[in-house]
mmCIF file of C-alpha atoms in Angstrom:
data_model
loop_
_atom_site.group_PDB
_atom_site.id
_atom_site.type_symbol
_atom_site.label_atom_id
_atom_site.label_comp_id
_atom_site.label_asym_id
_atom_site.label_seq_id
_atom_site.Cartn_x
_atom_site.Cartn_y
_atom_site.Cartn_z
ATOM 1 C CA VAL M 1 6.302 23.549 5.785
ATOM 2 C CA ALA M 2 4.340 21.198 3.605
ATOM 3 C CA LEU M 3 7.360 18.637 3.514
ATOM 4 C CA VAL M 4 7.451 18.818 7.280
ATOM 5 C CA MET M 5 3.859 18.814 8.265
ATOM 6 C CA ILE M 6 2.530 16.142 5.720
ATOM 7 C CA PRO M 7 4.737 13.311 6.860
ATOM 8 C CA ILE M 8 3.775 14.293 10.624
ATOM 9 C CA VAL M 9 0.068 14.205 9.760
ATOM 10 C CA PHE M 10 0.409 10.728 8.043
ATOM 11 C CA GLU M 11 2.307 9.446 10.978
ATOM 12 C CA LEU M 12 -0.156 10.597 13.395
ATOM 13 C CA GLN M 13 -3.085 9.085 11.314
ATOM 14 C CA ASP M 14 -1.408 5.695 11.218
ATOM 15 C CA ASN M 15 -0.561 5.776 14.919
ATOM 16 C CA PHE M 16 -4.127 6.542 15.658
ATOM 17 C CA VAL M 17 -5.311 3.549 13.585
ATOM 18 C CA ASN M 18 -2.776 1.386 15.470
ATOM 19 C CA TYR M 19 -3.769 2.688 18.833
ATOM 20 C CA LYS M 20 -7.462 2.055 18.165
ATOM 21 C CA SER M 21 -6.661 -1.596 17.268
ATOM 22 C CA THR M 22 -4.987 -1.996 20.732
ATOM 23 C CA GLN M 23 -8.271 -0.977 22.395
ATOM 24 C CA VAL M 24 -10.311 -3.834 20.820
ATOM 25 C CA LYS M 25 -12.785 -5.149 23.305
ATOM 26 C CA PHE M 26 -13.959 -8.707 23.282
ATOM 27 C CA ASN M 27 -17.676 -8.206 22.621
ATOM 28 C CA TYR M 28 -19.338 -11.139 21.058
ATOM 29 C CA LYS M 29 -22.966 -12.318 21.285
ATOM 30 C CA THR M 30 -24.007 -15.961 22.226
ATOM 31 C CA GLY M 31 -25.841 -17.994 19.763
ATOM 32 C CA GLU M 32 -24.903 -16.192 16.777
ATOM 33 C CA PHE M 33 -22.776 -17.437 13.592
ATOM 34 C CA GLY M 34 -20.619 -15.233 11.468
ATOM 35 C CA GLN M 35 -18.646 -13.433 14.118
ATOM 36 C CA LYS M 36 -15.003 -12.904 13.506
ATOM 37 C CA PHE M 37 -12.062 -13.260 15.974
ATOM 38 C CA LEU M 38 -8.816 -12.446 13.906
ATOM 39 C CA ASP M 39 -8.968 -14.959 11.083
ATOM 40 C CA TRP M 40 -11.475 -17.118 12.922
ATOM 41 C CA MET M 41 -15.158 -17.456 12.550
ATOM 42 C CA ILE M 42 -16.527 -17.996 16.013
ATOM 43 C CA PHE M 43 -19.640 -19.338 17.603
ATOM 44 C CA ILE M 44 -20.275 -19.076 21.342
ATOM 45 C CA GLU M 45 -23.318 -20.905 23.056
ATOM 46 C CA LYS M 46 -23.261 -19.502 26.527
ATOM 47 C CA GLN M 47 -21.529 -16.698 28.483
ATOM 48 C CA ASP M 48 -21.301 -16.364 32.353
ATOM 49 C CA SER M 49 -19.626 -13.034 33.045
ATOM 50 C CA ASP M 50 -16.046 -13.358 31.420
ATOM 51 C CA LYS M 51 -16.412 -17.183 30.957
ATOM 52 C CA TYR M 52 -17.471 -18.568 27.624
ATOM 53 C CA GLU M 53 -18.938 -22.040 27.168
ATOM 54 C CA ASN M 54 -19.268 -24.286 24.167
ATOM 55 C CA ILE M 55 -17.147 -22.521 21.693
ATOM 56 C CA ILE M 56 -16.668 -23.467 17.952
ATOM 57 C CA MET M 57 -13.882 -21.810 15.966
ATOM 58 C CA TYR M 58 -13.323 -22.064 12.184
ATOM 59 C CA ARG M 59 -10.419 -20.936 10.161
ATOM 60 C CA PRO M 60 -10.913 -20.997 6.505
ATOM 61 C CA LYS M 61 -8.096 -21.085 3.854
ATOM 62 C CA HIS M 62 -6.506 -17.829 2.975
ATOM 63 C CA LYS M 63 -3.699 -19.209 0.859
ATOM 64 C CA ALA M 64 -3.471 -22.188 -1.401
ATOM 65 C CA ASP M 65 -1.026 -23.834 1.107
ATOM 66 C CA ASP M 66 -3.251 -23.044 4.072
ATOM 67 C CA LYS M 67 -5.273 -25.623 5.972
ATOM 68 C CA GLU M 68 -8.791 -25.289 7.107
ATOM 69 C CA GLN M 69 -8.923 -25.633 10.986
ATOM 70 C CA LEU M 70 -11.787 -26.272 13.294
ATOM 71 C CA ILE M 71 -11.555 -25.953 17.067
ATOM 72 C CA ILE M 72 -14.214 -27.004 19.412
ATOM 73 C CA ALA M 73 -13.819 -26.207 23.196
ATOM 74 C CA LYS M 74 -16.029 -26.587 26.311
ATOM 75 C CA GLU M 75 -14.850 -23.136 27.752
ATOM 76 C CA ALA M 76 -12.804 -20.274 27.148
ATOM 77 C CA HIS M 77 -11.673 -16.966 28.882
ATOM 78 C CA VAL M 78 -10.273 -13.723 27.361
ATOM 79 C CA GLN M 79 -6.789 -12.498 28.270
ATOM 80 C CA ARG M 80 -6.204 -8.951 27.391
ATOM 81 C CA LYS M 81 -2.678 -7.430 27.869
ATOM 82 C CA ASP M 82 -1.133 -4.139 26.714
ATOM 83 C CA ASP M 83 0.147 -5.505 23.554
ATOM 84 C CA SER M 84 -1.826 -8.489 22.842
ATOM 85 C CA PHE M 85 -5.400 -10.052 22.832
ATOM 86 C CA ALA M 86 -5.894 -13.778 23.526
ATOM 87 C CA PHE M 87 -8.678 -16.270 23.655
ATOM 88 C CA SER M 88 -7.685 -18.998 26.118
ATOM 89 C CA LEU M 89 -9.509 -22.275 25.241
ATOM 90 C CA ASN M 90 -10.033 -25.267 27.668
ATOM 91 C CA GLN M 91 -10.917 -28.930 27.166
ATOM 92 C CA GLY M 92 -11.198 -29.177 23.479
ATOM 93 C CA LYS M 93 -10.441 -30.741 20.141
ATOM 94 C CA MET M 94 -8.702 -29.378 17.017
ATOM 95 C CA TYR M 95 -9.258 -30.627 13.527
ATOM 96 C CA ASN M 96 -7.289 -29.941 10.224
ATOM 97 C CA PHE M 97 -8.891 -30.078 6.784
ATOM 98 C CA GLU M 98 -6.850 -30.636 3.727
ATOM 99 C CA GLN M 99 -7.939 -31.627 0.262
ATOM 100 C CA GLY M 100 -11.496 -32.631 1.557
ATOM 101 C CA GLN M 101 -10.105 -34.850 4.143
ATOM 102 C CA SER M 102 -10.591 -34.236 7.993
ATOM 103 C CA ILE M 103 -7.581 -34.938 9.849
ATOM 104 C CA PHE M 104 -7.977 -35.181 13.707
ATOM 105 C CA SER M 105 -4.999 -33.362 15.218
ATOM 106 C CA GLY M 106 -5.670 -34.101 18.706
ATOM 107 C CA GLU M 107 -7.240 -33.015 22.049
ATOM 108 C CA PHE M 108 -5.892 -30.435 24.361
ATOM 109 C CA ASP M 109 -6.472 -29.340 27.859
ATOM 110 C CA ALA M 110 -5.573 -25.557 27.170
ATOM 111 C CA LEU M 111 -4.877 -23.654 23.844
ATOM 112 C CA VAL M 112 -4.322 -20.047 23.412
ATOM 113 C CA VAL M 113 -5.346 -18.282 20.234
ATOM 114 C CA ASN M 114 -3.731 -14.793 20.203
ATOM 115 C CA THR M 115 -2.584 -11.729 18.313
ATOM 116 C CA GLN M 116 0.242 -9.343 18.973
ATOM 117 C CA PHE M 117 -0.655 -5.729 18.440
ATOM 118 C CA ASN M 118 1.681 -3.465 16.504
ATOM 119 C CA THR M 119 2.687 -0.918 19.225
ATOM 120 C CA ASP M 120 6.209 -0.413 17.636
ATOM 121 C CA ASN M 121 4.977 2.345 15.370
ATOM 122 C CA LEU M 122 3.164 4.503 17.871
ATOM 123 C CA GLN M 123 6.272 6.720 18.007
ATOM 124 C CA THR M 124 6.293 9.586 15.427
ATOM 125 C CA LYS M 125 9.196 9.399 13.075
ATOM 126 C CA LYS M 126 11.288 12.373 12.086
ATOM 127 C CA PHE M 127 9.801 14.235 8.922
ATOM 128 C CA TYR M 128 13.022 13.516 6.938
ATOM 129 C CA GLU M 129 12.798 9.906 7.483
ATOM 130 C CA TYR M 130 9.563 9.675 5.753
ATOM 131 C CA TRP M 131 11.334 10.941 2.576
ATOM 132 C CA ASN M 132 14.358 8.598 2.799
ATOM 133 C CA ASP M 133 13.189 6.287 -0.078
ATOM 134 C CA LEU M 134 12.268 9.420 -2.273
ATOM 135 C CA ASN M 135 14.148 8.241 -5.175
ATOM 136 C CA GLU M 136 13.317 4.464 -4.881
ATOM 137 C CA ASN M 137 9.573 4.635 -4.096
ATOM 138 C CA PRO M 138 7.361 6.036 -6.958
ATOM 139 C CA GLN M 139 4.557 6.784 -4.598
ATOM 140 C CA ARG M 140 6.794 8.644 -2.274
ATOM 141 C CA ALA M 141 8.192 10.601 -5.210
ATOM 142 C CA ARG M 142 4.771 11.457 -6.488
ATOM 143 C CA GLU M 143 3.730 12.739 -3.048
ATOM 144 C CA PHE M 144 6.825 14.879 -2.783
ATOM 145 C CA VAL M 145 6.267 16.556 -6.208
ATOM 146 C CA ILE M 146 2.617 17.137 -5.517
ATOM 147 C CA TYR M 147 2.995 18.756 -2.033
ATOM 148 C CA THR M 148 6.018 20.855 -2.970
ATOM 149 C CA THR M 149 4.515 22.286 -6.090
ATOM 150 C CA ILE M 150 1.299 23.026 -4.559
ATOM 151 C CA ALA M 151 3.016 24.797 -1.724
ATOM 152 C CA LEU M 152 5.095 26.724 -4.365
ATOM 153 C CA PHE M 153 1.944 27.521 -6.520
ATOM 154 C CA PRO M 154 1.166 30.950 -4.906
ATOM 155 C CA LEU M 155 4.858 32.042 -5.717
ATOM 156 C CA ALA M 156 4.729 30.378 -9.153
ATOM 157 C CA SER M 157 1.570 32.239 -10.082
ATOM 158 C CA THR M 158 2.147 35.631 -8.625
ATOM 159 C CA LEU M 159 2.894 37.229 -12.029
ATOM 160 C CA PHE M 160 -0.223 35.458 -13.618
ATOM 161 C CA ALA M 161 -2.262 37.009 -10.902
ATOM 162 C CA LEU M 162 -0.904 40.462 -11.486
ATOM 163 C CA CYS M 163 -1.483 39.903 -15.350
ATOM 164 C CA PHE M 164 -5.142 38.786 -14.917
ATOM 165 C CA GLY M 165 -5.854 41.289 -12.048
ATOM 166 C CA LEU M 166 -4.556 44.325 -13.988
ATOM 167 C CA VAL M 167 -6.406 43.494 -17.154
ATOM 168 C CA THR M 168 -9.812 44.625 -16.278
ATOM 169 C CA TYR M 169 -11.285 46.030 -19.502
ATOM 170 C CA ARG M 170 -14.795 44.735 -20.335
ATOM 171 C CA TYR M 171 -14.007 43.088 -23.619
ATOM 172 C CA GLU M 172 -11.132 41.242 -21.954
ATOM 173 C CA LYS M 173 -12.924 39.598 -19.150
ATOM 174 C CA GLY M 174 -13.743 36.425 -20.753
ATOM 175 C CA TYR M 175 -10.085 36.202 -21.613
ATOM 176 C CA VAL M 176 -9.150 36.611 -18.097
ATOM 177 C CA TYR M 177 -11.374 33.839 -16.801
ATOM 178 C CA LEU M 178 -10.155 31.487 -19.547
ATOM 179 C CA GLY M 179 -6.536 32.348 -18.642
ATOM 180 C CA MET M 180 -7.011 31.777 -14.945
ATOM 181 C CA PHE M 181 -8.541 28.304 -15.318
ATOM 182 C CA GLY M 182 -5.977 27.527 -18.015
ATOM 183 C CA VAL M 183 -2.978 28.204 -15.750
ATOM 184 C CA ILE M 184 -4.382 26.257 -12.891
ATOM 185 C CA ALA M 185 -5.174 23.294 -15.420
ATOM 186 C CA ILE M 186 -1.779 23.196 -16.698
ATOM 187 C CA TYR M 187 0.080 23.641 -13.666
ATOM 188 C CA PHE M 188 -1.762 20.886 -11.888
ATOM 189 C CA GLY M 189 -1.648 18.767 -14.922
ATOM 190 C CA LEU M 190 2.080 18.961 -14.792
ATOM 191 C CA LEU M 191 2.492 18.049 -11.144
ATOM 192 C CA SER M 192 0.207 15.112 -11.610
ATOM 193 C CA SER M 193 2.172 13.945 -14.759
ATOM 194 C CA PHE M 194 5.955 14.222 -13.804
ATOM 195 C CA SER M 195 7.394 12.825 -10.630
ATOM 196 C CA GLN M 196 10.785 11.372 -11.732
ATOM 197 C CA PRO M 197 13.302 12.375 -10.798
ATOM 198 C CA PRO M 198 11.247 14.076 -7.933
ATOM 199 C CA ILE M 199 13.597 17.162 -7.089
ATOM 200 C CA LEU M 200 14.234 17.799 -10.716
ATOM 201 C CA ALA M 201 10.584 17.645 -11.496
ATOM 202 C CA CYS M 202 9.735 20.183 -8.815
ATOM 203 C CA LEU M 203 12.366 22.541 -10.147
ATOM 204 C CA GLY M 204 11.394 22.042 -13.627
ATOM 205 C CA ILE M 205 7.657 22.754 -12.952
ATOM 206 C CA PHE M 206 8.424 25.744 -10.788
ATOM 207 C CA SER M 207 10.771 27.187 -13.227
ATOM 208 C CA LEU M 208 8.699 26.825 -16.110
ATOM 209 C CA SER M 209 5.804 28.471 -14.463
ATOM 210 C CA LEU M 210 7.823 31.452 -13.435
ATOM 211 C CA PHE M 211 9.376 31.827 -16.905
ATOM 212 C CA VAL M 212 6.069 31.648 -18.645
ATOM 213 C CA SER M 213 4.396 34.043 -16.137
ATOM 214 C CA ALA M 214 7.314 36.605 -16.420
ATOM 215 C CA TYR M 215 6.813 36.329 -20.265
ATOM 216 C CA CYS M 216 3.121 36.893 -19.992
ATOM 217 C CA PHE M 217 3.722 39.633 -17.690
ATOM 218 C CA LYS M 218 6.050 41.524 -19.906
ATOM 219 C CA LYS M 219 3.631 41.003 -22.991
ATOM 220 C CA MET M 220 0.368 41.817 -21.175
ATOM 221 C CA ILE M 221 1.441 44.485 -18.746
ATOM 222 C CA LEU M 222 4.936 45.946 -19.277
ATOM 223 C CA SER M 223 4.255 46.369 -22.936
ATOM 224 C CA ARG M 224 1.084 48.557 -22.234
ATOM 225 C CA TYR M 225 2.058 50.681 -19.165
#
């Protein structure tokens, strides 16, 4: 169940984030600096309904080979579609800045600055597709081992529970609590430390736990009763 539900939960979480990104509204205040539109810093002097006037947009360098860009436009309109969000600029100029030198790149009558939202991933994948790269992706292997061994923990610790549950003598109560926390700490320490190869790691941790629990059950319970 864990191997089926965990990938579905992750997919739904990612889809929710992608869906919310498509619901972005253009909500900028006039006369304020420091507002962002995509990778651009944007300043708007006036707004009349869905029309914006005297816009300044600045795009800083994000990589070494990027160019700083500055756009000045007299007016702009917002264009919202199902899978994109665009800022349509009219009657403006664009400047590129490279190595401290300003380069005038030209005037424009119309320019669209847009983004394409990622709607391809709004479909939930099959749970087994999530584990396709299990043997190549260390993070995926670690997740597989953790979720699988946690799901198997009740079965792996059944005999431990019987051992500590049946030992109720007053002088052994401290030992019981120490044993319970010790089993939990060792089990979760193993699943956190070993993930390669993932399937073998799961089988090894589970088998080792069963073997040790059976040994303890034999020594602590069967030898007495």
